[in-house]
């Protein structure tokens, strides 16, 4: 993937009419927003993947039951997206970004506390709701900030760029988080622990890595211009 990305950048840098004008990255707001959405995507997809496996392999829920348990997160995200637009309009994109990154970090840390004998209502649901509240705030704020200082002729390219950043960040974040989780689960299983305990340990390690991405996003939010 890294080689292909490098090859793409090389080709684009030499193209007369590039698909992605590399000069866009000189726009600090766009670059910061792309990074923010990449980190947000990595934390979100990694969390979603691990939680789905946890619910099915540790709690022994069906795929349908596991999916239904994410519904409160989706509802929280819808509410947050509605309120977030008003928050950004009144206080600016940086406030929305900071708020969303901080809330998302708390949500991931709450989810990471779930162990082998955790219950959905008391151990997972609060973290799901909190994370759902933070996710759209980061997205809405950075989607606005990304195109705020871009020339009208480049808005389409800028929009596509940040969407791609979210997807690439999600793929890379998922790879990193799932690797950390799998490694930890394998190591614990080798010590003679039960499968449920091993999977839970891996789940927690992966969620802490996802929380690390959220913390990094929070630091990026602090450093971004108003």
CSV table of C-alpha atoms in Angstrom, one decimal:
chain,number,residue,atom,x,y,z
A,1,UNK,CA,0.0,0.0,0.0
A,2,UNK,CA,2.8,2.4,0.9
A,3,UNK,CA,4.6,1.7,-2.4
A,4,UNK,CA,1.4,2.2,-4.4
A,5,UNK,CA,0.7,5.5,-2.5
A,6,UNK,CA,4.3,6.7,-3.2
A,7,UNK,CA,3.9,5.8,-6.9
A,8,UNK,CA,0.6,7.7,-7.1
A,9,UNK,CA,2.2,10.8,-5.5
A,10,UNK,CA,5.1,10.5,-8.0
A,11,UNK,CA,2.8,10.3,-11.0
A,12,UNK,CA,0.5,13.1,-9.8
A,13,UNK,CA,3.5,15.4,-9.2
A,14,UNK,CA,4.6,15.0,-12.8
A,15,UNK,CA,1.1,15.2,-14.3
A,16,UNK,CA,0.1,18.4,-16.2
A,17,UNK,CA,-3.5,17.9,-15.1
A,18,UNK,CA,-3.4,15.8,-11.9
A,19,UNK,CA,-6.3,14.0,-10.4
A,20,UNK,CA,-5.2,15.3,-7.0
A,21,UNK,CA,-3.4,18.6,-7.2
A,22,UNK,CA,-0.6,18.3,-4.7
A,23,UNK,CA,-0.6,22.0,-4.1
A,24,UNK,CA,-3.7,21.5,-2.1
A,25,UNK,CA,-1.6,20.1,0.7
A,26,UNK,CA,0.0,23.5,1.1
A,27,UNK,CA,-3.3,24.6,2.6
A,28,UNK,CA,-2.8,24.1,6.3
A,29,UNK,CA,-6.5,23.8,7.0
A,30,UNK,CA,-7.0,21.1,4.4
A,31,UNK,CA,-4.0,19.1,5.5
A,32,UNK,CA,-5.0,19.2,9.1
A,33,UNK,CA,-8.5,18.2,8.3
A,34,UNK,CA,-7.3,15.3,6.2
A,35,UNK,CA,-5.1,14.1,9.0
A,36,UNK,CA,-8.0,14.5,11.5
A,37,UNK,CA,-10.4,12.5,9.4
A,38,UNK,CA,-7.8,9.8,8.8
A,39,UNK,CA,-7.3,9.4,12.5
A,40,UNK,CA,-11.0,9.5,13.1
A,41,UNK,CA,-11.6,6.8,10.5
A,42,UNK,CA,-8.9,4.6,12.0
A,43,UNK,CA,-10.3,4.8,15.5
A,44,UNK,CA,-13.9,4.3,14.4
A,45,UNK,CA,-13.4,1.4,12.0
A,46,UNK,CA,-11.0,-0.3,14.4
A,47,UNK,CA,-13.4,0.0,17.3
A,48,UNK,CA,-16.4,-1.1,15.2
A,49,UNK,CA,-14.5,-4.2,13.9
A,50,UNK,CA,-13.3,-5.3,17.4
A,51,UNK,CA,-16.6,-4.7,19.1
A,52,UNK,CA,-18.5,-6.7,16.5
A,53,UNK,CA,-16.1,-9.6,17.0
A,54,UNK,CA,-16.2,-9.2,20.8
A,55,UNK,CA,-20.0,-9.3,20.9
A,56,UNK,CA,-20.1,-12.4,18.7
A,57,UNK,CA,-17.1,-14.4,20.0
A,58,UNK,CA,-17.1,-13.5,23.7
A,59,UNK,CA,-20.8,-12.7,24.3
A,60,UNK,CA,-21.9,-15.3,21.7
A,61,UNK,CA,-24.4,-12.9,20.1
A,62,UNK,CA,-25.6,-13.5,16.5
A,63,UNK,CA,-24.5,-11.1,13.8
A,64,UNK,CA,-28.0,-9.5,13.9
A,65,UNK,CA,-27.9,-9.1,17.7
A,66,UNK,CA,-24.4,-7.6,17.5
A,67,UNK,CA,-25.5,-5.2,14.8
A,68,UNK,CA,-28.6,-4.1,16.8
A,69,UNK,CA,-26.5,-3.2,19.8
A,70,UNK,CA,-24.7,-0.5,17.7
A,71,UNK,CA,-28.0,1.3,17.1
A,72,UNK,CA,-27.8,3.5,20.2
A,73,UNK,CA,-24.4,4.7,18.9
A,74,UNK,CA,-26.0,5.6,15.6
A,75,UNK,CA,-28.8,7.5,17.3
A,76,UNK,CA,-26.2,9.4,19.4
A,77,UNK,CA,-24.3,10.2,16.2
A,78,UNK,CA,-27.4,11.6,14.5
A,79,UNK,CA,-28.2,13.8,17.5
A,80,UNK,CA,-24.6,15.0,17.7
A,81,UNK,CA,-24.4,15.8,14.0
A,82,UNK,CA,-27.5,18.0,14.4
A,83,UNK,CA,-26.2,19.8,17.5
A,84,UNK,CA,-22.7,19.8,16.1
A,85,UNK,CA,-23.6,21.9,13.1
A,86,UNK,CA,-25.0,24.6,15.4
A,87,UNK,CA,-22.0,24.4,17.7
A,88,UNK,CA,-19.6,24.9,14.8
A,89,UNK,CA,-21.7,27.8,13.5
A,90,UNK,CA,-21.7,29.5,16.8
A,91,UNK,CA,-18.2,28.8,18.2
A,92,UNK,CA,-16.1,27.8,15.1
A,93,UNK,CA,-14.7,24.6,13.7
A,94,UNK,CA,-11.8,24.3,16.2
A,95,UNK,CA,-14.2,24.2,19.2
A,96,UNK,CA,-16.3,21.5,17.5
A,97,UNK,CA,-13.2,19.5,16.6
A,98,UNK,CA,-11.7,19.7,20.1
A,99,UNK,CA,-15.0,18.7,21.7
A,100,UNK,CA,-15.5,15.8,19.4
A,101,UNK,CA,-12.0,14.5,19.8
A,102,UNK,CA,-12.1,14.7,23.6
A,103,UNK,CA,-15.5,13.0,23.8
A,104,UNK,CA,-14.4,10.3,21.4
A,105,UNK,CA,-11.3,9.5,23.5
A,106,UNK,CA,-13.5,9.1,26.6
A,107,UNK,CA,-15.9,6.9,24.7
A,108,UNK,CA,-13.1,4.5,23.6
A,109,UNK,CA,-11.6,4.4,27.0
A,110,UNK,CA,-15.0,3.4,28.5
A,111,UNK,CA,-15.5,0.7,25.9
A,112,UNK,CA,-12.0,-0.6,26.6
A,113,UNK,CA,-12.9,-1.5,30.2
A,114,UNK,CA,-15.2,-4.3,29.0
A,115,UNK,CA,-13.7,-7.7,30.0
A,116,UNK,CA,-14.7,-11.3,29.5
A,117,UNK,CA,-17.7,-11.0,31.8
A,118,UNK,CA,-18.8,-7.5,30.9
A,119,UNK,CA,-22.5,-6.8,30.2
A,120,UNK,CA,-23.8,-4.8,27.3
A,121,UNK,CA,-25.9,-2.3,29.3
A,122,UNK,CA,-23.5,-1.4,32.1
A,123,UNK,CA,-20.1,-1.9,30.3
A,124,UNK,CA,-20.5,-1.3,26.6
A,125,UNK,CA,-23.6,0.9,26.1
A,126,UNK,CA,-22.3,4.0,27.9
A,127,UNK,CA,-19.1,4.0,25.8
A,128,UNK,CA,-21.0,3.4,22.6
A,129,UNK,CA,-23.2,6.4,23.3
A,130,UNK,CA,-20.3,8.6,24.3
A,131,UNK,CA,-18.2,7.7,21.3
A,132,UNK,CA,-21.3,8.2,19.0
A,133,UNK,CA,-21.6,11.7,20.3
A,134,UNK,CA,-18.0,12.6,19.6
A,135,UNK,CA,-17.6,11.0,16.1
A,136,UNK,CA,-19.7,13.5,14.0
A,137,UNK,CA,-18.3,16.5,15.8
A,138,UNK,CA,-14.8,15.7,14.4
A,139,UNK,CA,-16.3,14.9,11.0
A,140,UNK,CA,-18.5,18.0,10.6
A,141,UNK,CA,-15.9,20.4,11.9
A,142,UNK,CA,-13.2,19.1,9.6
A,143,UNK,CA,-15.3,18.8,6.5
A,144,UNK,CA,-16.1,22.5,6.9
A,145,UNK,CA,-12.5,23.5,7.8
A,146,UNK,CA,-11.1,21.5,4.9
A,147,UNK,CA,-12.8,23.7,2.2
A,148,UNK,CA,-13.0,27.0,4.1
A,149,UNK,CA,-9.9,28.5,2.5
A,150,UNK,CA,-9.9,26.5,-0.7
A,151,UNK,CA,-10.4,28.1,-4.1
A,152,UNK,CA,-13.9,27.5,-5.5
A,153,UNK,CA,-12.4,25.6,-8.4
A,154,UNK,CA,-10.7,23.2,-6.0
A,155,UNK,CA,-13.6,22.5,-3.7
A,156,UNK,CA,-14.5,19.2,-5.5
A,157,UNK,CA,-10.9,17.9,-5.3
A,158,UNK,CA,-10.6,19.0,-1.7
A,159,UNK,CA,-13.8,17.2,-0.8
A,160,UNK,CA,-12.7,14.0,-2.5
A,161,UNK,CA,-9.3,14.3,-0.8
A,162,UNK,CA,-10.7,14.4,2.8
A,163,UNK,CA,-13.1,11.5,2.0
A,164,UNK,CA,-10.2,9.5,0.8
A,165,UNK,CA,-8.2,10.4,3.8
A,166,UNK,CA,-11.0,9.0,6.0
A,167,UNK,CA,-11.0,5.8,4.1
A,168,UNK,CA,-7.2,5.3,4.0
A,169,UNK,CA,-7.0,6.2,7.7
A,170,UNK,CA,-9.7,3.7,8.4
A,171,UNK,CA,-7.9,0.9,6.5
A,172,UNK,CA,-4.6,1.6,8.1
A,173,UNK,CA,-6.1,2.1,11.6
A,174,UNK,CA,-8.0,-1.2,11.3
A,175,UNK,CA,-4.8,-3.0,10.3
A,176,UNK,CA,-2.8,-1.6,13.2
A,177,UNK,CA,-5.6,-2.1,15.8
A,178,UNK,CA,-6.5,-5.6,14.7
A,179,UNK,CA,-2.9,-6.6,14.6
A,180,UNK,CA,-2.4,-5.4,18.2
A,181,UNK,CA,-5.5,-7.2,19.3
A,182,UNK,CA,-4.6,-10.5,17.6
A,183,UNK,CA,-1.1,-10.4,19.0
A,184,UNK,CA,-2.3,-9.8,22.5
A,185,UNK,CA,-5.0,-12.5,22.3
A,186,UNK,CA,-2.5,-15.1,20.9
A,187,UNK,CA,0.0,-14.3,23.7
A,188,UNK,CA,-2.6,-14.6,26.4
A,189,UNK,CA,-4.0,-17.8,25.0
A,190,UNK,CA,-0.5,-19.3,25.0
A,191,UNK,CA,-0.3,-18.9,28.8
A,192,UNK,CA,-3.2,-21.2,29.2
A,193,UNK,CA,-6.0,-18.7,29.6
A,194,UNK,CA,-9.5,-19.5,28.3
A,195,UNK,CA,-10.5,-18.3,24.8
A,196,UNK,CA,-13.0,-15.8,26.3
A,197,UNK,CA,-10.3,-14.2,28.5
A,198,UNK,CA,-7.8,-14.2,25.6
A,199,UNK,CA,-10.2,-12.6,23.2
A,200,UNK,CA,-11.2,-10.0,25.8
A,201,UNK,CA,-7.5,-9.1,26.5
A,202,UNK,CA,-7.0,-8.7,22.8
A,203,UNK,CA,-10.1,-6.6,22.5
A,204,UNK,CA,-8.9,-4.3,25.3
A,205,UNK,CA,-5.5,-3.9,23.8
A,206,UNK,CA,-7.0,-3.0,20.4
A,207,UNK,CA,-9.3,-0.5,22.0
A,208,UNK,CA,-6.5,1.2,23.9
A,209,UNK,CA,-4.6,1.6,20.5
A,210,UNK,CA,-7.8,3.1,19.1
A,211,UNK,CA,-7.9,5.5,22.1
A,212,UNK,CA,-4.3,6.3,21.3
A,213,UNK,CA,-5.4,7.4,17.8
A,214,UNK,CA,-8.1,9.5,19.4
A,215,UNK,CA,-5.6,11.2,21.7
A,216,UNK,CA,-3.3,11.9,18.8
A,217,UNK,CA,-6.3,13.5,17.1
A,218,UNK,CA,-6.9,15.6,20.1
A,219,UNK,CA,-3.4,16.8,20.0
A,220,UNK,CA,-3.8,17.7,16.3
A,221,UNK,CA,-7.0,19.6,17.2
A,222,UNK,CA,-5.0,21.6,19.8
A,223,UNK,CA,-2.4,22.6,17.2
A,224,UNK,CA,-4.8,23.5,14.4
A,225,UNK,CA,-5.5,27.2,13.6
A,226,UNK,CA,-8.8,28.7,14.8
